Amino acid sequence: MTVALMALALSMDAFSISVGIGLLGLRYKRIVLVSATVGFFHMIMPVVGIIIGRLLSEYMGALAFFIGGSGLIVLGMQMIISSVKKEPSSLFSPIGTGLVVFAMSVSMDSLSLGLTLGVLGVNTWLISTFFGVASAFFTGLGLMIGKKAGYWLGTGGEWIGGFVLLIFGVKMILTPF
């Protein structure tokens, strides 16, 4: 359940950004391609982070829970802060290089979270599968909402995702006590 909620939280930034991109009126074939690409990057990035985190965990021992929880808190705060900022985002075409840049940028939090989770020794394939599937689904959903309804939910989804990560970070720090 915790992994599923983390996957949901991480998917909210891709969802909120996708709502805005959906305003471009993408065709359904492009929506599937963008969703699959974001899902793929959300699967790969935490694996890289988990591998690095596991290497670090051998040297950190008891500090792993504190470091892991702190990482989640920082990620959650970054998501909340970026959702509150009123800066306009630039539009781009999610094709070719633009698609890869988009997918990588919304997957960077998965890399960071993977690093945090790797320190704690979690199941790599379970995490990456949940993150990838959830991100692909919510990216597609965001693109469809943006296509159909407009920009009415964009930043709210990112705020909710950040809040969930923040709660998990505090819970993780308090786990040893």
Tab-separated table of C-alpha atoms in Angstrom:
chain	number	residue	atom	x	y	z
A	1	MET	CA	0.000	0.000	0.000
A	2	THR	CA	2.834	2.389	0.851
A	3	VAL	CA	4.512	1.752	-2.516
A	4	ALA	CA	1.230	2.359	-4.354
A	5	LEU	CA	0.700	5.654	-2.513
A	6	MET	CA	4.264	6.761	-3.272
A	7	ALA	CA	3.722	5.891	-6.936
A	8	LEU	CA	0.537	7.940	-6.887
A	9	ALA	CA	2.319	10.864	-5.248
A	10	LEU	CA	5.147	10.800	-7.788
A	11	SER	CA	2.643	10.613	-10.632
A	12	MET	CA	0.955	13.836	-9.601
A	13	ASP	CA	3.657	16.087	-11.040
A	14	ALA	CA	3.474	14.279	-14.384
A	15	PHE	CA	-0.318	14.490	-14.163
A	16	SER	CA	-0.417	18.213	-13.416
A	17	ILE	CA	2.068	19.069	-16.153
A	18	SER	CA	0.228	16.789	-18.578
A	19	VAL	CA	-3.011	18.673	-18.020
A	20	GLY	CA	-1.292	21.781	-19.353
A	21	ILE	CA	0.291	19.929	-22.258
A	22	GLY	CA	-3.098	18.424	-23.066
A	23	LEU	CA	-4.226	21.936	-23.949
A	24	LEU	CA	-2.152	21.559	-27.097
A	25	GLY	CA	-4.893	19.251	-28.367
A	26	LEU	CA	-2.733	16.192	-28.924
A	27	ARG	CA	-4.053	13.299	-30.946
A	28	TYR	CA	-4.825	10.083	-29.089
A	29	LYS	CA	-1.839	8.295	-30.662
A	30	ARG	CA	0.488	11.032	-29.329
A	31	ILE	CA	-1.155	10.817	-25.892
A	32	VAL	CA	-0.345	7.082	-25.755
A	33	LEU	CA	3.260	7.729	-26.856
A	34	VAL	CA	3.816	10.486	-24.290
A	35	SER	CA	2.247	8.387	-21.512
A	36	ALA	CA	4.349	5.333	-22.351
A	37	THR	CA	7.550	7.389	-22.502
A	38	VAL	CA	6.904	9.038	-19.132
A	39	GLY	CA	6.058	5.617	-17.644
A	40	PHE	CA	9.289	4.165	-19.041
A	41	PHE	CA	11.407	6.921	-17.515
A	42	HIS	CA	9.567	6.577	-14.209
A	43	MET	CA	10.598	2.893	-14.255
A	44	ILE	CA	14.251	3.449	-15.169
A	45	MET	CA	15.088	6.457	-12.991
A	46	PRO	CA	14.215	4.888	-9.614
A	47	VAL	CA	16.193	1.744	-10.524
A	48	VAL	CA	19.285	3.896	-11.053
A	49	GLY	CA	18.558	5.715	-7.792
A	50	ILE	CA	17.946	2.469	-5.880
A	51	ILE	CA	21.239	0.983	-7.077
A	52	ILE	CA	23.146	4.058	-5.939
A	53	GLY	CA	21.191	4.115	-2.656
A	54	ARG	CA	21.990	0.485	-1.892
A	55	LEU	CA	25.669	1.139	-2.408
A	56	LEU	CA	25.465	4.026	0.049
A	57	SER	CA	23.423	2.053	2.616
A	58	GLU	CA	26.322	-0.283	3.343
A	59	TYR	CA	28.148	2.684	4.838
A	60	MET	CA	25.272	4.434	6.581
A	61	GLY	CA	23.518	1.779	8.671
A	62	ALA	CA	21.251	3.386	11.289
A	63	LEU	CA	21.149	6.748	9.544
A	64	ALA	CA	19.252	5.221	6.606
A	65	PHE	CA	15.792	5.990	7.997
A	66	PHE	CA	16.703	9.591	8.759
A	67	ILE	CA	18.298	10.138	5.367
A	68	GLY	CA	15.438	8.399	3.560
A	69	GLY	CA	12.774	10.382	5.392
A	70	SER	CA	14.652	13.633	4.875
A	71	GLY	CA	14.816	12.934	1.151
A	72	LEU	CA	11.063	12.420	0.992
A	73	ILE	CA	10.430	15.608	2.955
A	74	VAL	CA	12.656	17.626	0.624
A	75	LEU	CA	10.968	16.161	-2.471
A	76	GLY	CA	7.520	16.835	-1.037
A	77	MET	CA	8.414	20.416	-0.152
A	78	GLN	CA	9.843	21.015	-3.632
A	79	MET	CA	6.634	19.741	-5.214
A	80	ILE	CA	4.468	21.900	-2.927
A	81	ILE	CA	6.581	25.015	-3.518
A	82	SER	CA	6.597	24.556	-7.289
A	83	SER	CA	2.808	24.114	-7.253
A	84	VAL	CA	2.371	27.434	-5.441
A	85	LYS	CA	4.618	29.445	-7.791
A	86	LYS	CA	2.686	31.473	-10.300
A	87	GLU	CA	5.305	31.429	-13.060
A	88	PRO	CA	3.915	30.629	-16.512
A	89	SER	CA	5.291	27.464	-18.051
A	90	SER	CA	6.475	27.496	-21.620
A	91	LEU	CA	4.702	25.306	-24.153
A	92	PHE	CA	6.677	22.845	-26.224
A	93	SER	CA	5.892	20.092	-28.635
A	94	PRO	CA	6.084	16.660	-26.960
A	95	ILE	CA	7.740	15.084	-30.005
A	96	GLY	CA	11.286	13.743	-30.401
A	97	THR	CA	13.778	15.526	-28.163
A	98	GLY	CA	10.994	17.528	-26.500
A	99	LEU	CA	9.306	14.289	-25.462
A	100	VAL	CA	12.508	12.844	-23.973
A	101	VAL	CA	13.250	16.093	-22.127
A	102	PHE	CA	9.693	16.178	-20.764
A	103	ALA	CA	9.802	12.529	-19.665
A	104	MET	CA	13.198	12.943	-18.008
A	105	SER	CA	12.241	16.155	-16.239
A	106	VAL	CA	9.092	14.712	-14.663
A	107	SER	CA	11.048	11.557	-13.738
A	108	MET	CA	13.829	13.277	-11.803
A	109	ASP	CA	11.848	13.022	-8.591
A	110	SER	CA	11.664	9.258	-9.212
A	111	LEU	CA	15.455	9.170	-9.434
A	112	SER	CA	15.756	11.024	-6.140
A	113	LEU	CA	13.134	8.891	-4.454
A	114	GLY	CA	14.838	5.769	-5.811
A	115	LEU	CA	18.068	6.943	-4.201
A	116	THR	CA	16.245	7.388	-0.920
A	117	LEU	CA	14.496	4.022	-1.144
A	118	GLY	CA	17.707	2.279	-2.182
A	119	VAL	CA	19.281	3.328	1.092
A	120	LEU	CA	16.432	1.468	2.814
A	121	GLY	CA	16.802	-1.700	0.704
A	122	VAL	CA	13.373	-1.924	-0.954
A	123	ASN	CA	12.291	-4.281	-3.763
A	124	THR	CA	13.635	-2.591	-6.912
A	125	TRP	CA	11.303	-4.192	-9.446
A	126	LEU	CA	8.179	-3.685	-7.374
A	127	ILE	CA	8.992	0.000	-6.930
A	128	SER	CA	9.900	0.632	-10.566
A	129	THR	CA	6.830	-1.209	-11.879
A	130	PHE	CA	4.438	0.701	-9.618
A	131	PHE	CA	6.106	4.021	-10.439
A	132	GLY	CA	6.078	3.357	-14.189
A	133	VAL	CA	2.498	2.111	-14.440
A	134	ALA	CA	1.105	4.843	-12.205
A	135	SER	CA	3.005	7.566	-14.046
A	136	ALA	CA	1.965	6.314	-17.481
A	137	PHE	CA	-1.670	6.119	-16.370
A	138	PHE	CA	-1.765	9.543	-14.736
A	139	THR	CA	0.158	11.166	-17.584
A	140	GLY	CA	-2.430	9.843	-20.021
A	141	LEU	CA	-5.250	10.919	-17.737
A	142	GLY	CA	-3.752	14.401	-17.408
A	143	LEU	CA	-3.356	14.734	-21.163
A	144	MET	CA	-6.969	13.662	-21.684
A	145	ILE	CA	-8.286	16.073	-19.064
A	146	GLY	CA	-6.209	18.865	-20.568
A	147	LYS	CA	-7.507	17.980	-24.011
A	148	LYS	CA	-11.146	17.884	-22.893
A	149	ALA	CA	-11.529	20.249	-19.966
A	150	GLY	CA	-8.661	22.757	-19.812
A	151	TYR	CA	-6.256	23.866	-17.177
A	152	TRP	CA	-8.473	23.671	-14.058
A	153	LEU	CA	-6.628	21.042	-11.969
A	154	GLY	CA	-2.943	21.401	-12.918
A	155	THR	CA	-1.156	22.706	-9.827
A	156	GLY	CA	-3.541	21.072	-7.344
A	157	GLY	CA	-2.370	17.586	-8.300
A	158	GLU	CA	1.259	18.489	-7.726
A	159	TRP	CA	0.436	20.023	-4.318
A	160	ILE	CA	-1.370	16.848	-3.228
A	161	GLY	CA	1.539	14.671	-4.429
A	162	GLY	CA	4.039	16.815	-2.531
A	163	PHE	CA	1.953	16.633	0.637
A	164	VAL	CA	1.787	12.824	0.468
A	165	LEU	CA	5.587	12.591	0.060
A	166	LEU	CA	6.010	14.967	2.992
A	167	ILE	CA	3.816	12.762	5.218
A	168	PHE	CA	5.737	9.613	4.212
A	169	GLY	CA	9.025	11.380	4.950
A	170	VAL	CA	7.949	12.290	8.468
A	171	LYS	CA	6.623	8.740	9.003
A	172	MET	CA	9.945	7.278	7.838
A	173	ILE	CA	11.996	9.493	10.156
A	174	LEU	CA	9.805	8.497	13.093
A	175	THR	CA	9.913	4.743	12.262
A	176	PRO	CA	12.958	3.876	14.429
A	177	PHE	CA	11.320	5.506	17.466
